[in-house]
Coordinates of C-alpha atoms in Angstrom, one line a residue:
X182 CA 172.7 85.5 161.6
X183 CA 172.5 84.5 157.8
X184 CA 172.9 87.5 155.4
X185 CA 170.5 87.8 153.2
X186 CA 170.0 85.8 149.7
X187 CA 170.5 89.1 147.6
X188 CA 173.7 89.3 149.2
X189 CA 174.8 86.0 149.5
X190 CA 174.0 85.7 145.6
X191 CA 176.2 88.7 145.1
X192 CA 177.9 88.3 142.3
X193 CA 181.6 88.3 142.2
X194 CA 182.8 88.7 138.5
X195 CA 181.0 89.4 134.9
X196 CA 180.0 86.1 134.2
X197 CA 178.0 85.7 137.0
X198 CA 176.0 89.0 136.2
X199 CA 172.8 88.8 134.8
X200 CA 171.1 91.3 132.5
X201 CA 172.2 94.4 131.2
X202 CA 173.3 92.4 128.1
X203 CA 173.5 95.9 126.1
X204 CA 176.4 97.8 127.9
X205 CA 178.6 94.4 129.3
X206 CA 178.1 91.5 126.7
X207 CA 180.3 90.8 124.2
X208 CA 181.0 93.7 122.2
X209 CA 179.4 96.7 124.4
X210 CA 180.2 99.6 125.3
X211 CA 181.2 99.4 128.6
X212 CA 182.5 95.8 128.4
X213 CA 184.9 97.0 126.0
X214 CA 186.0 99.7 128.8
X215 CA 186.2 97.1 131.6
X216 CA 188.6 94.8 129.4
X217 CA 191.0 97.3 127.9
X218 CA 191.6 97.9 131.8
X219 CA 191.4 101.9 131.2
X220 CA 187.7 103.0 132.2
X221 CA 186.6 107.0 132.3
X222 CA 184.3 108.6 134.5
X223 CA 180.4 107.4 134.4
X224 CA 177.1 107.8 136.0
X225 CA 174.6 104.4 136.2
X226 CA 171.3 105.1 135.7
X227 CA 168.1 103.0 136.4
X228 CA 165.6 101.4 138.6
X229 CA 166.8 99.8 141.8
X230 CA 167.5 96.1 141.8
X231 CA 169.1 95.7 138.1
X232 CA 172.9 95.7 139.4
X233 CA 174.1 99.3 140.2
X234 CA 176.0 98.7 142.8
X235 CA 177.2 95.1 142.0
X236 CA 178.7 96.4 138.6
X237 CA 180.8 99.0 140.5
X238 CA 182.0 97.1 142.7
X239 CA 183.1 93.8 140.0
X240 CA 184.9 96.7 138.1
X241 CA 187.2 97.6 140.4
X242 CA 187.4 94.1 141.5
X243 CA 188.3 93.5 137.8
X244 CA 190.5 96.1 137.2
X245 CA 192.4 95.9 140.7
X246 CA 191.5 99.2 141.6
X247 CA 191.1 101.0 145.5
X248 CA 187.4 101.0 145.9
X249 CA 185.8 103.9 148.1
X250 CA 181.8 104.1 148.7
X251 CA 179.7 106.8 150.0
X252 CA 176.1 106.8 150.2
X253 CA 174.8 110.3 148.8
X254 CA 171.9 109.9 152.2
X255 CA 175.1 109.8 154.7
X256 CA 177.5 111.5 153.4
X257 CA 178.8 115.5 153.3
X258 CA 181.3 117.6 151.4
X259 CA 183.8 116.7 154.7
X260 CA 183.3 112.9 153.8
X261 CA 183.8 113.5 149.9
X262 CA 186.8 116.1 150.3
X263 CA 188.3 113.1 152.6
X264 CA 188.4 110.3 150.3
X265 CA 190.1 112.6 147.7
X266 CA 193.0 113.1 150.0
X267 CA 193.2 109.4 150.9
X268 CA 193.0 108.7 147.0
X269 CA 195.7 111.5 146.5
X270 CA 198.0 110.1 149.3
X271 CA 197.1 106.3 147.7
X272 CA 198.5 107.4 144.2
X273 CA 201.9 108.3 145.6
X274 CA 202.3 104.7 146.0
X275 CA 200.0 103.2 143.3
X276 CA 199.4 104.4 139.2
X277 CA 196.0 103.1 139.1
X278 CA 193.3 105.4 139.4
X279 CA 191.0 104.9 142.8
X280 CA 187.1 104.2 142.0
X281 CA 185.1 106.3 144.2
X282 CA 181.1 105.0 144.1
X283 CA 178.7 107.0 144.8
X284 CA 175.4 105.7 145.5
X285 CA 172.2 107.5 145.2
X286 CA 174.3 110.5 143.2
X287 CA 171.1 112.4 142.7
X288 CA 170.8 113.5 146.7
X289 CA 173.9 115.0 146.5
X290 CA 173.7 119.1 146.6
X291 CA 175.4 121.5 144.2
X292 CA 178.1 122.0 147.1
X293 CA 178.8 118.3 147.2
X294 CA 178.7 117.7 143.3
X295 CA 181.0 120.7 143.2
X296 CA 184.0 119.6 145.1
X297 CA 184.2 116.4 143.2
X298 CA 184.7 118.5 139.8
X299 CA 188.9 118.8 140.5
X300 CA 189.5 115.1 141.4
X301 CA 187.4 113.7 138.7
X302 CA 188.7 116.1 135.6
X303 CA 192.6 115.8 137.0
X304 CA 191.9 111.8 137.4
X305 CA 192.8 111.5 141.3
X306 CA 189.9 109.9 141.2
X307 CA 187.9 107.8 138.8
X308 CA 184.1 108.4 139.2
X309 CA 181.4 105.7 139.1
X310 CA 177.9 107.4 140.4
X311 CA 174.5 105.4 140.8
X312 CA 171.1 107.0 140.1
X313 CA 167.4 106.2 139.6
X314 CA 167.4 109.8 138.4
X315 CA 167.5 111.3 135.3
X316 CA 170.6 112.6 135.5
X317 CA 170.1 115.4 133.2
X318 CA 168.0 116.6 136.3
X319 CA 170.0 115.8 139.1
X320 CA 173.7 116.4 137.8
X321 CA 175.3 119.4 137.8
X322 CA 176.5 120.3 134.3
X323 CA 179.8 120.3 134.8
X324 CA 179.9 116.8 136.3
X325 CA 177.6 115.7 133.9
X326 CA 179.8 117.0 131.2
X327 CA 183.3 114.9 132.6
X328 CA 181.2 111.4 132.9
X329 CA 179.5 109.3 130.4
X330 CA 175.8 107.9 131.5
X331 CA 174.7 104.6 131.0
X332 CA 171.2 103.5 131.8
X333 CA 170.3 100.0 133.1
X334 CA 167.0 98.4 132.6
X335 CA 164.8 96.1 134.3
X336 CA 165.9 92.5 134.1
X337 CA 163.6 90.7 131.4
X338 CA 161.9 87.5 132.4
X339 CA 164.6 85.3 130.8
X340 CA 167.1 87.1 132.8
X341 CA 164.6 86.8 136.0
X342 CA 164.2 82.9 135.5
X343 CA 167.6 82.8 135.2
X344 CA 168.4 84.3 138.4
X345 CA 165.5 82.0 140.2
X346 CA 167.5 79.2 138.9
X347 CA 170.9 80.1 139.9
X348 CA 169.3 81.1 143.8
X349 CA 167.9 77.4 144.1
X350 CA 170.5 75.4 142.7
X351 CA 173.7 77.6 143.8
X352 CA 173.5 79.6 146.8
X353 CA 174.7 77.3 149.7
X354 CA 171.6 77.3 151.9
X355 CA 168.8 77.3 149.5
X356 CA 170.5 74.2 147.4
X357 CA 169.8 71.3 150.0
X358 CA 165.7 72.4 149.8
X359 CA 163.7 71.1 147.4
X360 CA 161.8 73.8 145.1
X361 CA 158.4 72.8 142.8
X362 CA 158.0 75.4 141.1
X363 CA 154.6 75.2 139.0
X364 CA 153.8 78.6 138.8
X365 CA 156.2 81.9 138.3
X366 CA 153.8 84.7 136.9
X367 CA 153.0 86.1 140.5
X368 CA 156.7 86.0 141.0
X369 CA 158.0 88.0 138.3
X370 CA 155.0 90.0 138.6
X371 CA 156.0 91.2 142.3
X372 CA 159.9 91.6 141.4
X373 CA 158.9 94.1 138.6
X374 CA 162.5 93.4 137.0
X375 CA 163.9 93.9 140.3
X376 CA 166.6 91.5 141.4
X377 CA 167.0 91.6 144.8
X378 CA 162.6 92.0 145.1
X379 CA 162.8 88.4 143.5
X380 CA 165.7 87.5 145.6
X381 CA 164.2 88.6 148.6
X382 CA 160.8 86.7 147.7
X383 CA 162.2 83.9 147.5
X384 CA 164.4 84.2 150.8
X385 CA 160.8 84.6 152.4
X386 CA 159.1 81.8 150.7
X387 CA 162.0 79.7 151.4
X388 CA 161.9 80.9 155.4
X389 CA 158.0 80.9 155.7
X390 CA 158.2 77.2 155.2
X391 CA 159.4 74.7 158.0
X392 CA 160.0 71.7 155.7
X393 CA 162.6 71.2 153.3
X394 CA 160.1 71.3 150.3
X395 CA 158.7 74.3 149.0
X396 CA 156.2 74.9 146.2
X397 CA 156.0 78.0 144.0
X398 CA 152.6 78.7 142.6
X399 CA 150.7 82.3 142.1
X400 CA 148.8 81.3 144.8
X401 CA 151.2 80.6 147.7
X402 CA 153.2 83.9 146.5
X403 CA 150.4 86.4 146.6
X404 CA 149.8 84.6 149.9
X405 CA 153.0 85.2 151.0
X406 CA 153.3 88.7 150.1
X407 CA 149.8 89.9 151.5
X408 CA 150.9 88.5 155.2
X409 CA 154.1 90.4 154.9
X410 CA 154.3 93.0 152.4
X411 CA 157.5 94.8 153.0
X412 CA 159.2 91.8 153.5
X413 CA 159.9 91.2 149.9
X414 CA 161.3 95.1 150.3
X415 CA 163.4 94.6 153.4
X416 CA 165.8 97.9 152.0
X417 CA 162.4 100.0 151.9
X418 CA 162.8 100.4 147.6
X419 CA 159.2 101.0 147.8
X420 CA 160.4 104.1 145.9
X421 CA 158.2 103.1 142.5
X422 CA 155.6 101.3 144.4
X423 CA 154.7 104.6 146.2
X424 CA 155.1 107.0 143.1
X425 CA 152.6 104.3 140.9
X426 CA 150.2 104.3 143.3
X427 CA 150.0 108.3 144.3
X428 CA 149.6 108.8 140.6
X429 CA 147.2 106.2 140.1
X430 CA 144.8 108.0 143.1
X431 CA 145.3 111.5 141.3
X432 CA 144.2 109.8 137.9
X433 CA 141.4 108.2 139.8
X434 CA 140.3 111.3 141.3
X435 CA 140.8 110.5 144.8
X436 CA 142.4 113.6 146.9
X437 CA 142.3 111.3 149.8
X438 CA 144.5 108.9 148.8
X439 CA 146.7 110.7 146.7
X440 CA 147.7 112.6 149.9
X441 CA 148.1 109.5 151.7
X442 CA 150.8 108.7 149.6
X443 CA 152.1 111.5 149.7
X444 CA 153.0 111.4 153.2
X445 CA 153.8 108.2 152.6
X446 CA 156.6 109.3 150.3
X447 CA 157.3 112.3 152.4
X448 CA 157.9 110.1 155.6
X449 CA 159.7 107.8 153.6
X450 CA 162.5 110.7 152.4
X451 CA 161.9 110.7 149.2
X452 CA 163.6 114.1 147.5
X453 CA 160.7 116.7 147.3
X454 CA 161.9 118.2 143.8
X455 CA 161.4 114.0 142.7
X456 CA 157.1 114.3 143.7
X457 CA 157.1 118.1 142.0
X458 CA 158.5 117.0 139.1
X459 CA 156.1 114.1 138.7
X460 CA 152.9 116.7 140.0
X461 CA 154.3 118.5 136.3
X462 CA 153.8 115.9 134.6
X463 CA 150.4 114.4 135.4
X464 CA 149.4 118.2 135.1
X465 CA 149.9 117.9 131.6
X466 CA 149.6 114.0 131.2
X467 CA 146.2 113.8 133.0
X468 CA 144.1 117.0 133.5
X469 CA 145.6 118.4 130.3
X470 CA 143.2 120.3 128.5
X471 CA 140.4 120.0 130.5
X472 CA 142.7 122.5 133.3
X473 CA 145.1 124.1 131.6
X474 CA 145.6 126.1 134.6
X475 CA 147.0 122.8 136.4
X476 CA 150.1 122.9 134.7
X477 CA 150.6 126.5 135.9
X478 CA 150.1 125.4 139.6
X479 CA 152.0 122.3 139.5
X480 CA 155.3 124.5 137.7
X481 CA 154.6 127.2 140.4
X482 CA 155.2 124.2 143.1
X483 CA 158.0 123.2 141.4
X484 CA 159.7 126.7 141.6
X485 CA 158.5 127.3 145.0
X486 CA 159.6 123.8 146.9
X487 CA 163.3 124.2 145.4
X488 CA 163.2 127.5 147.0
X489 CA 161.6 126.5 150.4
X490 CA 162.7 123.1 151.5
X491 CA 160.7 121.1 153.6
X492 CA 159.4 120.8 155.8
X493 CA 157.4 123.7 154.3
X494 CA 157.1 122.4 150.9
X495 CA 154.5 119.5 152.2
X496 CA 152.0 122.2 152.4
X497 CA 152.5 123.4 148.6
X498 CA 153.1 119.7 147.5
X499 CA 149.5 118.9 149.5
X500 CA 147.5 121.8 148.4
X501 CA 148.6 121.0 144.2
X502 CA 147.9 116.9 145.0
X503 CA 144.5 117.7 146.4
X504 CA 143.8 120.2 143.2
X505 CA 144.9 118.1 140.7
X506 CA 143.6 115.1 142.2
X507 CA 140.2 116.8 142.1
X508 CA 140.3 118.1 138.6
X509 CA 138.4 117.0 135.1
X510 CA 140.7 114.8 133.7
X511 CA 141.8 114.7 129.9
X512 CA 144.6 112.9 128.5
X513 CA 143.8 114.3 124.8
X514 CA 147.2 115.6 124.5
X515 CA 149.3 112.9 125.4
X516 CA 147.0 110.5 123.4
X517 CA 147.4 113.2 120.0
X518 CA 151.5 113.3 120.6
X519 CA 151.8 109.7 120.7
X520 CA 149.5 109.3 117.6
X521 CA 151.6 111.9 116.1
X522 CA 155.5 110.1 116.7
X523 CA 153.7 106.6 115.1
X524 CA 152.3 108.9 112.4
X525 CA 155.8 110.0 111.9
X526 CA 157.1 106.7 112.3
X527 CA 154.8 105.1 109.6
X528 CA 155.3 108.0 107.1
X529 CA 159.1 109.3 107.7
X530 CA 159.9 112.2 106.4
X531 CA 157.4 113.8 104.1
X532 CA 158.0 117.3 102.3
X533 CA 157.0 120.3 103.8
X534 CA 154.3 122.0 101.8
X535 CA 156.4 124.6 99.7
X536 CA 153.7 127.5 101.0
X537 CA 155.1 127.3 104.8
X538 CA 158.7 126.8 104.2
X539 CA 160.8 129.7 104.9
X540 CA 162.2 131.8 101.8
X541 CA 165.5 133.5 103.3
X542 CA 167.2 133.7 100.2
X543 CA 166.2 134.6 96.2
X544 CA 167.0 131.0 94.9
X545 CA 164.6 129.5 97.3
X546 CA 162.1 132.1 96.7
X547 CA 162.4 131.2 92.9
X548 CA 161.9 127.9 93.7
X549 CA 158.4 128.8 95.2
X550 CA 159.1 128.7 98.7
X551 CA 156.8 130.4 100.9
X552 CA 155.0 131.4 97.9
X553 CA 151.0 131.9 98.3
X554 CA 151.0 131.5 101.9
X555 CA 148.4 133.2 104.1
X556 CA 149.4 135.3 107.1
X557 CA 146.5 134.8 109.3
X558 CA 146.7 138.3 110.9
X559 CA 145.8 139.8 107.4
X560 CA 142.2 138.6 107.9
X561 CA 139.4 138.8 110.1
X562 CA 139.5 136.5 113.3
X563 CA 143.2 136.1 112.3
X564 CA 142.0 132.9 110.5
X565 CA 142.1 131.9 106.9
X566 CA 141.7 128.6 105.7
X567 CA 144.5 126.9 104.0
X568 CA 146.7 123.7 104.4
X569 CA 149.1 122.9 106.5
X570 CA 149.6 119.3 106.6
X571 CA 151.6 117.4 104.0
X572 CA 149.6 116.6 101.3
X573 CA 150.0 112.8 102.2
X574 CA 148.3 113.3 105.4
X575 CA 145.9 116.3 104.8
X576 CA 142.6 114.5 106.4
X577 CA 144.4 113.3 109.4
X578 CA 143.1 114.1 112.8
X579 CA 145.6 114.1 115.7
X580 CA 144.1 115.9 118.2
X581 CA 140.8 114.1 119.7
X582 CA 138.8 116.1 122.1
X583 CA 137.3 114.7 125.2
X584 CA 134.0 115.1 127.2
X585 CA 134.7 118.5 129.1
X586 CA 133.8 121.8 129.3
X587 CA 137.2 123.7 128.3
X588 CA 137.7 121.3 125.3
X589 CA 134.0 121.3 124.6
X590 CA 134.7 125.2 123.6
X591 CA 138.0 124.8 122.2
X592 CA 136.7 122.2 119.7
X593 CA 133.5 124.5 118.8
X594 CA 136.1 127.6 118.1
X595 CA 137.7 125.4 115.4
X596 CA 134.2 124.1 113.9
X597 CA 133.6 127.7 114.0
X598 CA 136.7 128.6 111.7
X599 CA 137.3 125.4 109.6
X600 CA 133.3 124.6 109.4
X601 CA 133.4 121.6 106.3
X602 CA 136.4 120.4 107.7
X603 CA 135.3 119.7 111.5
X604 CA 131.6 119.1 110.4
X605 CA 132.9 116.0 108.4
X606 CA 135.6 115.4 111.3
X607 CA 135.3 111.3 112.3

């Protein structure tokens, strides 16, 4: 049986890899590293399909190094404490420095994270972990502290066309077909900056079609993909396709849905402290201030599936999709942030007004610091007008209420305290 394109197209050495043009083109970071031959401890972090594993694995082809794998899914402490000792019993007979991969470094427990601490800082082992993590999240600190990260990004359309081109005209079975291609929006559209989704599309256009010419349009790919839709996913990455769409059906207010895809996700194994995290999120991202209490229950969840496990924690990941699936929705204070960091990125770094800077010491209390500020406790409501914007911005709004009953009252409070200000409020 034919392997598949994706890994038939593997490639074999840095000029054959596509993207990633930021940590191994000429002059980054991590090129650097691979050519002076003498590489440290790192953890790769992005999406799947934009060359985790392949990068690991042209590095120690690279650098001639013994290359051990373990899959984070598969493996246990036993498996991780047993490479070290073949890497130990390896470096009585070799200087160089074994690469251990780890794929999928973020389902790795504490326990398992822990016992690579001693081989990693004493160099038995040199340490090349794969995430679509944050791994501020999923890393202990310890191990985080001994590797460097480096994130990967989706592969932009240049590098995407690129990669079409090389799959038609290079790989050995897909070079003596003829390919029209008229149309590749659909297809970079499905691959999402994935590699091997593209690669795979292609495999099934290529195998869908008896003859030995085959036509690319948005048409014939859509087709394609609606007859079979995992099979442009044959390793089940449908990791980002699932998490899009259960956030998309809480957004939409759909309860229904959303659960649907949570089970999906749930069935699928997807790490339970991955859905809580995002449930924190949309809490503040989506119901916001229409619900402040949704952000309370979705934190609570948080807390409480780390200490349960599943399969418990479905029930508490359930009841807090159904709640904040079926709550008013505001997005007032991700919109004001955002219009805040452009507001700060138009206007840099204006002066604080003299009034609320702090006065710790007598030469910045002659210099009028703090001076004739208000301490809003001193009067009734605790509220007293005065300004606290920099004078280059004074009139600006930020913070737009929407069309709901808790920010309805919110916004009435502050008419009822800054009255001119808020009547005359765009």
């Amino acid at each position: 049986m034919s392997q598949p394109l994706a890994e038939r197209l593997r490639p074999k050495n840095l000029d054959e890899y596509i993207g990633q043009r930021h940590l191994i083109g000429e002059g980054a970071v991590l090129r650097k590293m691979i050519d002076s031959g003498n590489i440290s401890s790192f953890i790769l972090w992005g999406p799947p399909g934009v060359g985790k594993t392949t990068l690991a694995k042209i590095i120690s082809l690279q650098l001639d190094r013994p290359f051990y794998t373990l899959s984070a899914i598969q493996s246990g402490v036993k498996d991780v404490r047993e490479v070290i000792e073949s890497a130990k019993r390896n470096r009585m007979f070799d200087v160089k420095s074994p690469i251990l991969f780890i794929d999928e470094i973020h389902r790795f427990s504490k326990s398992q994270q822990d016992s690579l601490l001693g081989a990693v800082e004493s160099g038995i082992i040199t340490l090349i972990g794969a995430t679509t993590e944050n791994p501020s999240f999923e890393v202990i600190r310890p191990l985080l502290s001994r590797c460097q990260v480096y994130t990967l990004k989706p592969l932009e359309k240049d590098d995407m066309l690129n990669l079409l081109t090389r799959a038609i005209t290079k790989d050995i079975e897909l070079k003596n077909k003829k390919f029209d291609i008229k149309e590749t929006s659909a297809l970079l559209r499905f691959a999402g900056g994935d590699a091997r989704k593209l690669l795979n599309i292609i495999d099934l256009l290529s195998s869908s079609t008896d003859s030995g010419n085959i036509e690319i349009t948005d048409k014939i790919v859509v087709d394609r993909l609606q007859e079979n839709p995992m099979a442009y996913d044959k390793n089940g990455e449908m990791h980002y396709d699932l998490i899009s769409a259960f956030i998309k059906s809480m957004r939409g207010s759909d309860p229904d849905a959303a659960v649907y895809y949570l089970a999906r996700m749930i069935a699928g194994g997807e790490d339970p402290a991955f859905i809580a995290r995002r449930l924190i999120i949309f809490a503040s991202e989506d119901v916001g201030l229409a619900n402040p209490n949704a952000l309370l229950l979705a934190n609570n969840a948080f807390d409480s599936v780390m200490k349960i496990g599943w399969p418990e924690s479905r029930i508490i990941l359930s009841q807090v999709t159904i709640y904040l699936a079926s709550c008013v929705k505001s997005n007032s204070a991700y919109m004001a942030i955002n219009e805040a960091l452009s507001l700060v990125d138009q206007t840099g770094n204006l002066p604080v007004p003299l009034h609320l800077r702090n006065a710790p010491t007598k030469l910045m209390k002659e210099l009028d610091y703090g001076k004739d500020y208000k301490y809003a406790h001193n009067y009734e409501g605790n509220f007293v007008e005065q300004e606290f914007l920099p004078k280059e911005i004074k009139n600006v709004f930020l913070w737009k209420p929407q069309s709901n009953p808790s920010e309805y009252k919110l916004y009435e409070q502050l008419k009822g305290k800054w009255k001119d200000r808020y009547e005359n409020r765009q």
